[in-house]
Amino acid sequence: MSATLKFITKYAVIGLACAFLYVLISGKINPQDKTIQQPQLLFSYAPAINQITTSVVSIHIQSNQRRPINAPGISPRTPYQTKNYLGSGVIVSTNGHIVTNKHVIDGATRVVVYLWDNRAFEASFVGADPLSDLAVIKINAADLNPAEFADSDLINTGDVVLAVGNPYGLNQSASLGIVSATGRQGLVESQAVQLENYIQTDAAINQGNSGGPLINPLGQVVGLSAASYGQFGAEGINFAIPSNTTVRIVNELIEHGKVLRGWVGLGFLMDAGYAMYGIPKPAKGIMVHKVHPDSAADLAGIKAMDVITHINDQTVNSFEQYRKILYENSIGDAVTLTGYNQDGDFSHNLTIEPPLSTG
């Protein structure tokens, strides 16, 4: 009897131990037991999406385009045909101002904006800037929620970002990625190449995303979605215009209808000029070729053959860098030009002026 009792006791203990382990692992005793806590999500980007959703709009564009001369079909027909396009935008003021890409509304005969709650409004044109590919349109609507813009100078490669917009008509869509690089240049074959300073990201930016926000995990705008890398087979290479550039251009467009870019009166020697004139190219900086009379640079004492190395502590090693940095400032802003000449180093404080009229 003693052996039998030991046998029963042994396996009873084993059974209780197994039951204890099952409860410990599964976390369940009874479905009706209200003391058992359901597992919580460790992290979600839902608050960021909720923060930006009411500030993102879908843009529907109509344009009239000339039909190809040899287009198939029954003749006679009207020489133009109506085409429809999609884009995105970001509300930037309670007065109804919306920023988007210039290429989104190029050639538009009608622009209709849909808000997050499906209200639709005809938009009017405020202004556009070809060099930055930014444009501002306006709607007459109440209860608008402008987006919050972050300082894009503070973002770094590896930061998490989300692209929100209207890809292929799927409004209020979001995609997740990281900042792949900053300060990308040389991506567009146009005059805008002079001002390129793109944020590169692997967050998906598809047709219809253009003009929509690239946001950080706080729901703040760090960039404006602009383009995808067009090379065959390329994936996860997309670009956005930094928020700091966007804010500056938007303010100019709202105030003036265009961007007023100034100068200080300097012309520079291009690469071919060094060989043409037999002048050694400086190891750093760019060489002044011409100083316009009575300009800010002339009054400050800058001369031909001077080499400019910095604007406001930002390094300048090409005319493209010089122009980009100068255009980050507005007419009336004070800038400091640093450089050197045969007499040594110099530093001059100048005020940006309107460019000379060409008549």
Coordinates of C-alpha atoms in Angstrom, one line a residue:
M1 CA 0.0 0.0 0.0
S2 CA 2.9 2.3 0.8
A3 CA 4.4 1.9 -2.7
T4 CA 1.0 2.5 -4.4
L5 CA 0.5 5.7 -2.3
K6 CA 3.9 7.0 -3.3
F7 CA 3.2 6.3 -7.0
I8 CA -0.1 8.2 -6.8
T9 CA 1.5 11.1 -4.9
K10 CA 4.4 11.3 -7.4
Y11 CA 2.2 11.7 -10.5
A12 CA -0.3 13.9 -8.7
V13 CA 2.6 16.4 -8.0
I14 CA 3.8 16.1 -11.6
G15 CA 0.3 16.8 -12.9
L16 CA -0.1 19.9 -10.6
A17 CA 3.3 21.1 -11.7
C18 CA 2.3 20.8 -15.4
A19 CA -1.0 22.6 -14.7
F20 CA 0.9 25.5 -13.0
L21 CA 3.3 25.8 -15.9
Y22 CA 0.5 25.9 -18.4
V23 CA -1.2 28.7 -16.4
L24 CA 2.1 30.6 -16.1
I25 CA 2.8 30.4 -19.8
S26 CA -0.7 30.9 -21.2
G27 CA -1.7 33.6 -18.7
K28 CA -5.2 32.1 -18.8
I29 CA -7.3 30.5 -16.1
N30 CA -10.8 31.4 -17.0
P31 CA -12.1 33.5 -19.9
Q32 CA -14.5 35.2 -17.5
D33 CA -11.6 36.1 -15.1
K34 CA -11.5 39.9 -15.3
T35 CA -8.2 40.0 -13.4
I36 CA -6.2 38.8 -16.4
Q37 CA -4.7 41.7 -18.3
Q38 CA -4.6 41.6 -22.1
P39 CA -1.2 42.2 -23.7
Q40 CA -0.6 45.8 -24.7
L41 CA 1.1 47.1 -27.9
L42 CA 4.6 48.2 -27.1
F43 CA 4.6 50.9 -29.7
S44 CA 2.4 52.4 -32.5
Y45 CA 2.7 55.3 -35.0
A46 CA -1.1 55.8 -34.7
P47 CA -0.7 59.1 -32.7
A48 CA 1.6 60.6 -35.3
I49 CA -0.9 59.7 -38.1
N50 CA -3.8 61.1 -36.0
Q51 CA -1.8 64.3 -35.5
I52 CA -1.3 64.9 -39.2
T53 CA -4.4 63.4 -40.8
T54 CA -6.6 66.5 -40.6
S55 CA -3.8 68.6 -42.2
V56 CA -3.4 66.4 -45.3
V57 CA -5.5 66.9 -48.4
S58 CA -6.1 65.0 -51.6
I59 CA -5.7 67.1 -54.8
H60 CA -7.6 66.3 -58.0
I61 CA -6.3 68.1 -61.1
Q62 CA -7.9 68.6 -64.5
S63 CA -5.9 69.9 -67.4
N64 CA -6.5 70.4 -71.1
Q65 CA -3.9 68.8 -73.3
R66 CA -3.5 69.0 -77.1
R67 CA -4.3 65.7 -78.8
P68 CA -1.5 64.1 -80.9
I69 CA -1.9 64.9 -84.5
N70 CA -2.1 61.3 -85.5
A71 CA -4.2 60.1 -82.6
P72 CA -6.7 57.3 -83.5
G73 CA -10.4 58.0 -83.4
I74 CA -13.2 59.5 -85.4
S75 CA -12.6 63.0 -86.8
P76 CA -13.3 65.9 -86.6
R77 CA -12.6 66.2 -82.8
T78 CA -11.7 69.0 -80.5
P79 CA -7.9 69.6 -80.6
Y80 CA -7.8 69.3 -76.8
Q81 CA -8.6 66.5 -74.4
T82 CA -9.2 66.6 -70.6
K83 CA -6.9 64.6 -68.4
N84 CA -7.1 64.0 -64.7
Y85 CA -4.2 63.7 -62.2
L86 CA -3.8 63.1 -58.5
G87 CA -1.7 64.7 -55.9
S88 CA -1.4 65.6 -52.2
G89 CA -1.0 68.7 -50.1
V90 CA -0.6 70.1 -46.6
I91 CA -2.7 72.8 -45.0
V92 CA -0.4 75.5 -43.7
S93 CA -2.8 78.2 -42.5
T94 CA -6.3 78.5 -41.0
N95 CA -7.1 80.8 -43.9
G96 CA -7.0 77.9 -46.3
H97 CA -3.5 78.0 -47.7
I98 CA -2.2 74.6 -48.9
V99 CA 1.3 73.8 -50.1
T100 CA 2.0 71.2 -52.7
N101 CA 4.5 70.5 -55.5
K102 CA 4.5 72.9 -58.5
H103 CA 4.6 69.9 -60.9
V104 CA 1.3 68.7 -59.3
I105 CA -0.7 71.7 -60.5
D106 CA 1.3 72.6 -63.7
G107 CA -1.1 73.2 -66.5
A108 CA -4.2 72.7 -64.3
T109 CA -7.5 74.2 -65.5
R110 CA -9.3 73.0 -62.4
V111 CA -8.0 72.0 -58.9
V112 CA -10.4 70.3 -56.4
V113 CA -9.2 69.7 -52.9
Y114 CA -10.7 67.0 -50.7
L115 CA -10.3 67.3 -46.9
W116 CA -9.9 64.4 -44.5
D117 CA -13.6 64.5 -43.8
N118 CA -14.4 64.3 -47.6
R119 CA -15.5 67.9 -47.9
A120 CA -14.5 69.2 -51.4
F121 CA -13.5 72.7 -52.4
E122 CA -12.4 74.4 -55.6
A123 CA -8.9 75.8 -55.1
S124 CA -7.5 79.1 -56.4
F125 CA -3.8 79.7 -57.3
V126 CA -1.6 81.7 -55.0
G127 CA 1.9 81.3 -56.4
A128 CA 4.6 78.9 -57.5
D129 CA 8.3 78.7 -57.4
P130 CA 10.0 76.7 -60.2
L131 CA 13.4 76.6 -58.5
S132 CA 12.1 74.7 -55.5
D133 CA 9.1 72.9 -57.2
L134 CA 6.8 74.3 -54.6
A135 CA 3.4 75.9 -55.0
V136 CA 0.6 77.4 -52.8
I137 CA -3.1 77.1 -53.5
K138 CA -6.0 78.3 -51.4
I139 CA -9.5 77.1 -50.5
N140 CA -12.3 78.9 -48.6
A141 CA -13.1 76.4 -45.8
A142 CA -13.7 76.5 -42.1
D143 CA -12.3 74.4 -39.3
L144 CA -8.9 73.9 -40.9
N145 CA -6.0 72.4 -38.9
P146 CA -2.6 73.6 -40.1
A147 CA 0.2 71.1 -39.9
E148 CA 3.1 71.6 -37.5
F149 CA 6.5 71.9 -39.1
A150 CA 9.7 70.6 -37.5
D151 CA 13.3 71.9 -38.0
S152 CA 14.6 69.8 -40.9
D153 CA 18.2 70.7 -40.1
L154 CA 17.9 68.5 -37.0
I155 CA 17.1 65.3 -38.9
N156 CA 19.7 62.6 -39.4
T157 CA 20.2 59.5 -41.5
G158 CA 18.5 56.7 -39.7
D159 CA 15.6 58.8 -38.3
V160 CA 12.2 57.2 -38.6
V161 CA 9.8 59.0 -41.0
L162 CA 6.3 58.3 -42.5
A163 CA 5.0 59.5 -45.9
V164 CA 1.3 60.4 -45.8
G165 CA -0.8 61.2 -48.9
N166 CA -3.0 60.1 -51.7
P167 CA -1.1 57.5 -53.7
Y168 CA -3.2 56.2 -56.7
G169 CA -6.3 57.8 -55.1
L170 CA -6.0 55.9 -51.8
N171 CA -6.3 59.0 -49.7
Q172 CA -4.8 59.2 -46.2
S173 CA -2.4 56.4 -46.8
A174 CA 0.8 56.1 -44.8
S175 CA 4.1 54.3 -45.4
L176 CA 7.0 53.9 -43.0
G177 CA 10.7 54.2 -43.6
I178 CA 13.8 56.0 -42.4
V179 CA 15.9 58.9 -43.6
S180 CA 18.3 57.3 -46.0
A181 CA 20.4 60.4 -46.6
T182 CA 20.2 64.2 -46.4
G183 CA 21.4 67.0 -48.8
R184 CA 20.9 65.0 -52.0
Q185 CA 21.7 67.0 -55.2
G186 CA 22.0 66.5 -58.9
L187 CA 18.7 64.5 -59.3
V188 CA 16.7 66.7 -61.6
E189 CA 17.6 67.9 -65.1
S190 CA 16.4 71.4 -64.8
Q191 CA 17.3 74.8 -63.3
A192 CA 15.9 73.5 -60.0
V193 CA 19.1 71.5 -59.7
Q194 CA 20.8 74.6 -58.3
L195 CA 18.6 74.5 -55.3
E196 CA 18.3 70.8 -54.6
N197 CA 18.7 69.7 -51.0
Y198 CA 16.5 66.6 -50.9
I199 CA 15.9 64.3 -48.0
Q200 CA 16.2 60.7 -49.2
T201 CA 14.0 58.1 -47.7
D202 CA 12.9 54.6 -48.3
A203 CA 9.3 55.4 -47.2
A204 CA 7.1 54.7 -50.3
I205 CA 6.4 57.8 -52.4
N206 CA 4.1 56.8 -55.3
Q207 CA 2.1 58.6 -57.9
G208 CA -0.3 60.8 -55.9
N209 CA 2.0 61.2 -52.9
S210 CA 3.7 64.3 -54.4
G211 CA 3.0 67.3 -52.2
G212 CA 2.1 65.2 -49.2
P213 CA 4.0 65.4 -45.9
L214 CA 7.0 63.4 -44.7
I215 CA 6.5 63.4 -40.9
N216 CA 8.5 62.3 -37.8
P217 CA 7.1 60.1 -35.1
L218 CA 5.6 63.2 -33.4
G219 CA 3.4 63.9 -36.4
Q220 CA 5.5 67.0 -37.4
V221 CA 6.3 67.7 -41.0
V222 CA 10.0 67.3 -41.8
G223 CA 9.7 67.3 -45.6
L224 CA 7.3 67.5 -48.5
S225 CA 7.2 64.4 -50.7
A226 CA 8.5 65.3 -54.2
A227 CA 9.8 62.4 -56.3
S228 CA 10.9 58.8 -56.6
Y229 CA 14.2 57.7 -58.2
G230 CA 13.3 57.0 -61.8
Q231 CA 15.9 54.4 -62.7
F232 CA 14.6 51.1 -63.9
G233 CA 14.5 48.6 -61.1
A234 CA 15.1 51.1 -58.3
E235 CA 13.2 50.6 -55.2
G236 CA 13.0 52.4 -51.9
I237 CA 14.8 55.6 -53.2
N238 CA 12.5 58.5 -52.7
F239 CA 13.0 62.2 -52.1
A240 CA 11.4 65.0 -50.1
I241 CA 11.9 68.8 -49.9
P242 CA 13.1 69.8 -46.4
S243 CA 10.6 71.5 -44.2
N244 CA 12.8 74.5 -43.6
T245 CA 12.9 75.2 -47.3
T246 CA 9.2 74.6 -47.6
V247 CA 8.3 77.1 -44.8
R248 CA 10.5 79.8 -46.2
I249 CA 9.1 79.4 -49.8
V250 CA 5.5 79.2 -48.6
N251 CA 5.8 82.4 -46.6
E252 CA 7.2 84.2 -49.7
L253 CA 4.5 82.9 -51.9
I254 CA 1.7 83.8 -49.6
E255 CA 3.1 87.3 -49.1
H256 CA 4.3 88.1 -52.6
G257 CA 2.8 85.5 -54.9
K258 CA 6.4 84.7 -56.0
V259 CA 9.8 84.2 -54.4
L260 CA 11.9 87.4 -54.3
R261 CA 15.5 86.2 -54.5
G262 CA 18.3 88.7 -54.0
W263 CA 22.0 89.0 -54.6
V264 CA 25.1 90.8 -53.4
G265 CA 26.6 91.8 -56.7
L266 CA 29.2 89.1 -57.4
G267 CA 30.0 87.0 -60.5
F268 CA 32.3 84.0 -60.2
L269 CA 34.8 82.3 -62.4
M270 CA 33.5 78.9 -63.6
D271 CA 35.6 75.8 -64.1
A272 CA 36.3 76.5 -67.7
G273 CA 37.4 80.0 -66.9
Y274 CA 40.4 78.9 -64.9
A275 CA 41.9 77.1 -67.9
M276 CA 40.9 79.9 -70.3
Y277 CA 42.6 82.6 -68.2
G278 CA 45.5 80.4 -67.0
I279 CA 44.5 80.9 -63.3
P280 CA 45.1 78.1 -60.8
K281 CA 41.8 76.9 -59.3
P282 CA 41.8 77.5 -55.5
A283 CA 42.0 74.5 -53.3
K284 CA 38.9 75.7 -51.4
G285 CA 36.3 78.4 -52.1
I286 CA 35.3 80.1 -55.4
M287 CA 37.1 83.0 -57.1
V288 CA 35.3 86.3 -57.8
H289 CA 35.4 87.2 -61.4
K290 CA 33.3 90.4 -61.4
V291 CA 32.0 92.8 -58.8
H292 CA 29.0 94.9 -60.0
P293 CA 29.4 98.7 -59.4
D294 CA 27.5 100.1 -56.4
S295 CA 26.4 96.7 -55.3
A296 CA 26.6 95.5 -51.7
A297 CA 29.8 93.5 -52.5
D298 CA 31.4 96.6 -54.2
L299 CA 30.6 98.8 -51.2
A300 CA 32.0 96.2 -48.8
G301 CA 35.3 96.3 -50.7
I302 CA 35.3 92.8 -52.3
K303 CA 37.4 92.7 -55.5
A304 CA 37.9 90.5 -58.5
M305 CA 40.3 87.6 -57.7
D306 CA 39.1 87.5 -54.1
V307 CA 38.2 83.9 -53.0
I308 CA 34.9 83.4 -51.1
T309 CA 35.1 80.3 -48.7
H310 CA 32.1 80.8 -46.4
I311 CA 28.7 82.4 -46.2
N312 CA 27.5 82.7 -42.6
D313 CA 29.9 79.9 -41.5
Q314 CA 28.6 77.6 -44.2
T315 CA 31.4 76.2 -46.5
V316 CA 31.3 77.3 -50.2
N317 CA 33.3 75.2 -52.7
S318 CA 31.2 75.7 -55.8
F319 CA 28.9 78.2 -57.4
E320 CA 26.0 75.8 -56.8
Q321 CA 26.7 75.8 -53.0
Y322 CA 27.1 79.6 -53.1
R323 CA 23.7 80.1 -54.8
K324 CA 21.9 77.6 -52.7
I325 CA 23.1 79.2 -49.4
L326 CA 22.4 82.7 -50.6
Y327 CA 18.9 81.7 -51.7
E328 CA 18.2 80.4 -48.2
N329 CA 18.1 84.1 -47.2
S330 CA 15.7 86.8 -48.2
I331 CA 16.1 90.3 -49.5
G332 CA 17.1 92.6 -46.5
D333 CA 18.9 89.8 -44.6
A334 CA 22.4 90.4 -43.4
V335 CA 25.1 87.8 -44.4
T336 CA 28.7 87.4 -43.7
L337 CA 31.1 86.5 -46.6
T338 CA 34.4 85.1 -45.5
G339 CA 37.4 84.4 -47.7
Y340 CA 41.0 85.4 -48.6
N341 CA 43.1 87.3 -51.2
Q342 CA 46.7 88.1 -51.7
D343 CA 46.6 90.3 -48.6
G344 CA 45.3 87.6 -46.3
D345 CA 41.9 86.6 -44.8
F346 CA 38.9 88.9 -44.8
S347 CA 35.3 88.9 -43.5
H348 CA 32.6 91.3 -44.8
N349 CA 29.1 91.9 -43.6
L350 CA 26.6 92.6 -46.4
T351 CA 22.9 93.0 -46.9
I352 CA 21.1 91.0 -49.6
E353 CA 19.6 93.3 -52.3
P354 CA 17.1 93.0 -55.0
P355 CA 18.8 91.9 -58.3
L356 CA 19.5 94.6 -60.9
S357 CA 16.8 95.1 -63.4
T358 CA 17.6 93.7 -66.8
G359 CA 15.0 95.9 -68.5

